[in-house]
Coordinates of C-alpha atoms and ligand atoms in Angstrom, one line a residue:
M1 CA 73.7 105.5 116.3
A2 CA 74.7 105.1 112.6
P3 CA 76.1 102.2 111.3
T4 CA 79.6 103.9 110.0
D5 CA 79.9 105.1 113.9
K6 CA 78.5 102.0 115.5
V7 CA 81.7 100.5 112.6
A8 CA 84.3 102.8 113.7
A9 CA 83.5 102.5 117.4
S10 CA 84.1 98.6 117.1
R11 CA 86.9 98.3 114.6
P12 CA 90.0 96.6 115.8
E13 CA 93.2 98.5 115.4
A14 CA 94.5 97.6 112.5
L15 CA 93.4 95.5 109.2
Q16 CA 94.2 91.8 109.2
V17 CA 96.6 92.3 106.8
A18 CA 99.1 95.1 107.4
N19 CA 101.1 95.4 104.1
F20 CA 98.5 94.2 101.5
S21 CA 99.4 93.5 97.9
P22 CA 97.2 91.7 95.3
T23 CA 99.0 88.4 96.0
D24 CA 97.0 88.6 99.2
L25 CA 93.6 88.2 97.5
P26 CA 91.5 84.9 97.9
D27 CA 90.1 83.1 95.1
L28 CA 87.6 85.0 93.8
T29 CA 86.4 82.5 91.0
G30 CA 82.9 83.4 90.6
K31 CA 82.5 86.9 91.6
T32 CA 81.4 89.3 89.0
V33 CA 83.1 92.5 89.8
V34 CA 82.1 95.8 88.1
V35 CA 84.4 98.5 87.2
T36 CA 83.2 102.1 86.4
G37 CA 86.2 104.4 84.5
A38 CA 87.8 100.8 84.1
N39 CA 90.5 102.6 81.1
G40 CA 91.6 104.9 83.3
F41 CA 94.4 104.7 85.7
I42 CA 93.7 103.3 89.0
G43 CA 90.5 101.3 87.3
S44 CA 92.3 99.7 84.7
R45 CA 95.1 98.1 87.2
A46 CA 92.3 97.3 89.7
A47 CA 90.3 95.1 86.5
I48 CA 93.4 93.2 86.1
S49 CA 94.6 92.6 89.2
L50 CA 90.9 91.3 90.0
A51 CA 90.8 89.1 87.2
T52 CA 94.3 88.0 87.8
A53 CA 92.6 86.8 91.8
G54 CA 89.8 84.8 89.4
A55 CA 87.2 87.6 88.6
D56 CA 84.8 87.6 86.4
I57 CA 85.4 91.7 85.1
V58 CA 82.5 93.5 83.5
L59 CA 84.3 96.9 82.4
M60 CA 82.3 99.9 81.8
C61 CA 84.2 102.4 80.4
R62 CA 83.6 106.1 78.3
N63 CA 86.4 106.2 76.3
L64 CA 85.7 102.3 74.4
Q65 CA 88.8 102.2 72.4
R66 CA 91.1 102.5 75.6
G67 CA 88.7 100.3 77.1
E68 CA 89.2 97.5 74.6
M69 CA 92.9 97.4 75.5
V70 CA 91.9 96.5 79.1
L71 CA 89.6 94.5 78.2
E72 CA 92.2 92.4 76.1
R73 CA 94.8 92.2 78.7
V74 CA 91.7 91.2 81.3
K75 CA 91.0 88.7 78.6
E76 CA 94.8 87.5 79.1
V77 CA 95.1 87.3 83.1
G78 CA 91.7 86.4 83.9
P79 CA 89.8 83.0 84.1
A80 CA 88.3 81.3 80.5
G81 CA 85.1 82.9 80.5
T82 CA 83.8 86.6 78.7
P83 CA 84.9 89.7 80.6
V84 CA 83.0 92.5 78.8
L85 CA 82.9 96.4 78.1
I86 CA 79.8 98.2 78.8
P87 CA 79.6 101.7 77.5
L88 CA 78.9 104.2 80.2
N89 CA 78.7 107.8 80.2
L90 CA 78.1 109.0 83.8
A91 CA 77.5 112.5 82.9
H92 CA 74.0 110.9 80.5
P93 CA 71.2 109.9 83.1
A94 CA 69.8 108.1 80.3
G95 CA 72.3 106.4 79.5
I96 CA 73.0 105.1 82.4
R97 CA 69.8 103.6 82.5
E98 CA 70.9 101.9 79.0
S99 CA 74.0 100.7 80.6
A100 CA 72.6 99.4 83.5
A101 CA 70.2 97.2 81.5
Q102 CA 72.9 96.3 79.5
L103 CA 74.7 94.5 81.8
A104 CA 71.5 93.4 83.9
D105 CA 71.3 91.4 80.0
L106 CA 74.7 90.1 80.3
R107 CA 74.8 88.9 83.9
E108 CA 72.5 87.5 86.6
K109 CA 74.2 89.2 89.6
V110 CA 77.3 91.7 90.6
D111 CA 79.2 90.7 93.5
V112 CA 81.1 93.6 93.9
L113 CA 80.5 97.6 92.1
I114 CA 83.8 99.7 91.8
N115 CA 82.4 103.0 92.1
N116 CA 85.8 104.4 90.7
A117 CA 85.4 106.5 87.7
G118 CA 86.2 110.6 88.0
V119 CA 87.0 113.8 86.8
M120 CA 89.3 116.0 88.8
G121 CA 89.6 120.0 88.8
I122 CA 88.4 120.8 85.5
M123 CA 87.1 123.8 84.7
H124 CA 83.2 124.7 85.1
T125 CA 81.0 122.8 82.8
E126 CA 77.7 121.6 83.2
T127 CA 75.4 118.6 81.9
A128 CA 72.5 118.4 79.6
D129 CA 70.6 118.5 82.5
G130 CA 72.7 121.7 84.3
H131 CA 74.1 119.7 87.0
E132 CA 77.9 120.7 87.9
L133 CA 80.8 117.8 85.9
H134 CA 82.1 117.0 89.3
F135 CA 79.1 116.8 91.1
A136 CA 77.0 115.3 88.2
V137 CA 79.9 112.3 87.0
N138 CA 81.8 111.8 90.8
H139 CA 78.7 111.4 92.7
L140 CA 75.1 111.7 90.7
G141 CA 75.9 109.6 88.1
H142 CA 77.1 106.7 90.8
F143 CA 74.3 107.0 93.0
A144 CA 71.9 106.6 89.9
L145 CA 73.8 103.6 88.9
T146 CA 74.3 101.9 91.9
G147 CA 70.7 102.0 92.8
L148 CA 69.6 100.8 89.3
L149 CA 72.3 97.8 89.9
L150 CA 70.5 96.8 93.4
P151 CA 68.4 94.2 92.0
L152 CA 71.9 92.3 90.7
L153 CA 73.8 93.4 93.8
H154 CA 70.7 91.8 95.7
R155 CA 71.4 88.4 93.9
A156 CA 75.3 87.9 94.7
A157 CA 75.0 86.2 98.5
A158 CA 77.5 89.4 100.1
A159 CA 77.6 91.7 97.6
R160 CA 80.0 95.0 98.0
V161 CA 80.1 98.4 96.9
I162 CA 83.1 100.3 96.9
T163 CA 83.4 103.9 96.6
H164 CA 86.4 105.4 95.7
G165 CA 86.6 108.6 97.5
S166 CA 90.1 110.7 98.5
I167 CA 91.8 113.0 101.1
D168 CA 90.7 116.0 99.2
H169 CA 86.7 114.9 100.7
H170 CA 88.5 116.4 104.4
D171 CA 88.8 120.3 102.1
A172 CA 85.2 120.4 100.8
Q173 CA 82.1 122.6 101.4
L174 CA 79.0 120.6 100.4
D175 CA 75.9 123.4 99.5
L176 CA 72.8 121.5 99.2
A177 CA 71.2 124.5 98.0
D178 CA 73.8 125.1 95.6
V179 CA 75.4 121.7 94.2
S180 CA 76.1 122.9 90.6
Y181 CA 77.7 126.4 91.8
K182 CA 75.3 128.5 90.4
K183 CA 75.8 131.1 92.9
R184 CA 79.1 130.6 94.7
K185 CA 82.4 131.2 93.1
Y186 CA 83.9 128.3 91.5
S187 CA 87.3 126.1 92.0
G188 CA 88.1 123.1 89.9
M189 CA 89.4 121.7 93.1
G190 CA 86.7 123.0 95.0
A191 CA 84.1 121.3 93.1
Y192 CA 86.1 118.1 93.2
S193 CA 86.2 118.2 96.8
Q194 CA 82.4 118.7 97.1
S195 CA 82.3 115.7 94.8
K196 CA 84.4 113.5 96.9
L197 CA 82.6 114.1 99.9
A198 CA 79.2 113.5 98.3
N199 CA 80.9 110.2 97.6
M200 CA 81.9 109.4 101.1
L201 CA 78.9 110.3 102.4
F202 CA 76.7 108.0 99.9
A203 CA 79.0 105.3 100.9
A204 CA 77.8 105.8 104.4
E205 CA 74.1 106.3 103.7
L206 CA 74.4 103.3 101.5
A207 CA 75.9 101.5 104.4
R208 CA 73.2 102.7 106.7
R209 CA 70.3 101.9 104.6
F210 CA 71.7 98.2 103.7
E211 CA 71.7 97.5 107.2
Q212 CA 68.1 99.2 107.8
A213 CA 67.0 96.7 104.8
G214 CA 68.6 93.7 106.5
W215 CA 70.5 92.7 103.2
A216 CA 74.5 91.6 103.8
A217 CA 75.3 93.6 101.5
L218 CA 78.5 96.3 102.3
S219 CA 78.7 99.2 101.4
V220 CA 82.8 100.8 101.6
A221 CA 84.7 103.9 101.0
A222 CA 88.6 103.6 99.8
H223 CA 90.8 106.5 98.4
P224 CA 94.4 105.8 96.7
G225 CA 96.3 108.2 98.2
S226 CA 98.0 110.7 95.9
V227 CA 98.8 109.4 93.1
G228 CA 100.3 111.0 89.7
T229 CA 97.9 110.0 87.0
D230 CA 96.6 111.3 84.3
R231 CA 94.2 113.4 86.1
Y232 CA 96.4 115.9 87.3
K233 CA 96.9 117.1 83.7
T234 CA 93.5 118.5 83.6
V235 CA 93.5 120.4 87.3
M236 CA 92.9 123.7 86.6
P237 CA 94.8 126.7 88.4
G238 CA 94.0 127.5 92.0
P239 CA 92.9 128.9 93.7
F240 CA 93.9 126.0 96.2
N241 CA 93.9 126.7 100.0
I242 CA 97.2 125.6 101.9
R243 CA 96.5 121.9 102.8
Q244 CA 96.3 121.5 99.3
Y245 CA 99.1 123.7 98.1
F246 CA 100.7 121.7 100.7
R247 CA 99.3 118.1 99.2
Y248 CA 101.0 119.7 95.4
V249 CA 104.3 120.1 96.9
M250 CA 104.3 116.6 98.5
M251 CA 102.9 114.9 95.2
S252 CA 107.1 114.2 95.0
F253 CA 106.3 111.6 97.9
A254 CA 103.6 110.3 96.4
N255 CA 102.2 107.0 96.4
D256 CA 103.7 104.4 94.1
V257 CA 101.8 103.9 91.0
E258 CA 101.6 100.6 91.5
E259 CA 100.0 100.5 95.1
S260 CA 97.5 102.9 93.6
D261 CA 94.7 100.2 93.3
Y262 CA 95.6 98.7 96.2
S263 CA 92.6 100.1 98.7
L264 CA 90.0 99.3 96.3
L265 CA 91.2 96.0 95.9
Y266 CA 91.4 95.5 99.6
A267 CA 87.5 96.6 99.8
A268 CA 87.1 94.4 96.9
G269 CA 88.3 91.0 97.9
M270 CA 89.5 90.7 101.8
P271 CA 86.9 88.6 104.2
D272 CA 87.6 91.3 107.0
V273 CA 86.3 94.4 105.5
R274 CA 82.9 95.4 107.4
N275 CA 79.8 97.2 106.4
G276 CA 80.8 101.4 106.6
D277 CA 84.7 101.1 106.6
Y278 CA 86.9 103.6 104.8
L279 CA 90.1 102.2 103.7
G280 CA 93.3 103.9 102.3
P281 CA 96.8 104.7 103.4
R282 CA 97.5 107.0 106.5
Q283 CA 101.3 108.3 105.9
L284 CA 101.5 112.0 104.9
G285 CA 98.3 113.1 105.7
G286 CA 97.3 110.3 104.0
I287 CA 99.1 110.8 100.9
R288 CA 100.6 107.5 100.9
G289 CA 101.3 103.8 102.7
P290 CA 99.7 100.4 103.2
V291 CA 96.2 100.1 103.5
A292 CA 94.5 100.9 106.6
Y293 CA 91.7 102.2 108.1
A294 CA 91.6 105.8 106.4
D295 CA 91.0 108.9 108.5
R296 CA 87.4 110.5 107.3
S297 CA 86.2 113.8 108.3
K298 CA 84.0 115.0 110.7
E299 CA 81.3 116.4 108.2
S300 CA 81.7 113.0 106.2
A301 CA 80.3 111.2 109.0
D302 CA 77.1 113.1 109.7
P303 CA 74.0 111.1 109.5
A304 CA 72.3 114.2 109.0
L305 CA 73.6 115.3 106.0
A306 CA 74.3 112.5 104.4
A307 CA 70.2 111.5 104.5
E308 CA 70.2 115.3 103.2
L309 CA 72.1 114.1 100.4
W310 CA 70.5 111.3 99.7
D311 CA 66.9 113.1 99.0
K312 CA 68.7 115.7 96.9
S313 CA 69.9 113.2 94.8
V314 CA 67.1 110.8 94.3
E315 CA 65.1 114.3 93.1
L316 CA 68.1 115.2 90.7
T317 CA 68.3 111.7 89.3
G318 CA 65.2 110.1 89.8
V319 CA 66.7 106.8 91.1
D320 CA 65.1 106.3 94.5
Y321 CA 66.1 102.6 95.5
A322 CA 62.9 101.4 96.2
A323 CA 64.3 97.8 95.9
L324 CA 66.1 98.6 99.2
A325 CA 62.4 99.6 100.6
K326 CA 60.6 96.5 99.6
S327 CA 63.1 93.9 101.1
Ligands
NAP1 N1 95.1 110.0 91.4 C1 94.8 110.1 92.7 O1 95.5 110.4 93.4 C2 93.5 109.9 93.2 C3 93.5 110.8 94.3 C4 92.1 110.2 95.2 C5 90.7 109.7 94.6 N2 90.8 109.3 93.4 C6 90.1 108.7 92.6 O2 90.2 107.8 91.4 C7 89.5 107.9 90.6 C8 90.0 107.4 89.3 O3 91.3 108.4 89.1 P1 92.5 107.9 88.4 O4 93.4 109.0 89.2 O5 92.6 106.6 87.7 O6 92.5 108.9 87.0 P2 92.1 108.4 85.0 O7 93.0 107.9 85.0 O8 91.8 109.9 84.8 O9 90.7 107.8 85.5 C9 89.5 108.2 85.4 C10 88.4 107.6 84.8 O10 86.7 107.9 84.9 C11 86.7 107.8 83.6 N3 85.6 109.5 83.4 C12 85.9 110.7 83.8 N4 84.2 111.0 83.2 C13 84.1 109.8 82.9 C14 82.1 110.3 82.8 N5 81.2 111.2 82.1 N6 81.7 108.8 82.3 C15 82.1 107.4 82.4 N7 83.6 107.8 82.8 C16 84.3 108.7 83.1 C17 87.4 108.1 82.5 O11 86.9 107.7 81.6 P3 87.6 108.9 79.9 O12 89.3 108.1 79.3 O13 86.7 108.7 79.3 O14 87.9 109.8 80.4 C18 88.3 107.2 83.5 O15 88.2 106.4 83.0 C19 88.5 109.4 90.6 O16 87.4 108.4 91.2 C20 89.4 110.0 92.0 O17 89.3 110.7 92.1 C21 92.7 109.2 92.7

């Protein structure tokens, strides 16, 4: 049985803290937390909350101007020290390597890596390598970054890798023979959903590989519900399936923006989180509510599909996670 199945089979009824808020976080002094897309809506909130809990924050951002603004806020609320901002463009493989190297120059270890950055529902776009942009940024970029940061994660006592999923993963069709929509009809939300299913499969497979390698590290997926952030401004019009259409109608009941980072925060800091967990709100089909054990799709819990995606991701990124095999 794969670890995520074991986790689901053995998991308690409920998380230890039923109505979690950032004041429930333990003291995170001494923990280095890296947040991708830290200038974005949810990423910036998470970075500021974790700094408030005492963590040493590394912001990884594409938009450095907005990143600087978040850095200033982190400095105001966080521990005396030197939070840093590192440029990161997840669509540029060579740049990801440079960003990871820069981080390795600045920090000995990474306790928590939050793979948060993402694009959603945009028009068909390809990276210079010819990969569809949702798949490239949301999945491949984070796959590469995590693999490149393994040595730093291994130096932490019990590192956590948190990958931002979405309830949209339930609607995904992952076609490993055509991840970049060269042959299929493209839709923005279809490509987004595919990338979010990839995020879920990656988190589950990483959990399995951490366990196999005997690492004390945790790989956890989290989702925020539906939150009316800037991402919705870029969503290309339909076609939406009935469930997606229902969610758009339900946006008037969306999760409170103040609570949009709660699942990430729980996953990053709370002691009862286990390898392979998936956390997020569950009310109204996962749109809102307190952080809980979230419902994953059957496909996202398929270890064979996860292993196939892993191999494909190694092939497309050239990042082979050798550090896991060596230990
Ligand atoms: N909001 C929701 O309802 C919702 C629901 C489910 C899941 N999520 C997930 O939450 C995460 C954050 O979303 P959000 O709502 O906070 O949206 P957001 O405010 O648009 O933030 C997205 C972040 O991703 C960054 N990003 C985009 N492309 C990038 C690239 N090529 N390289 C590096 N960074 C890049 C953006 O940077 P720039 O400023 O440079 O573009 C921004 O910092 C995403 O993974 C999303 O899928 C959100």
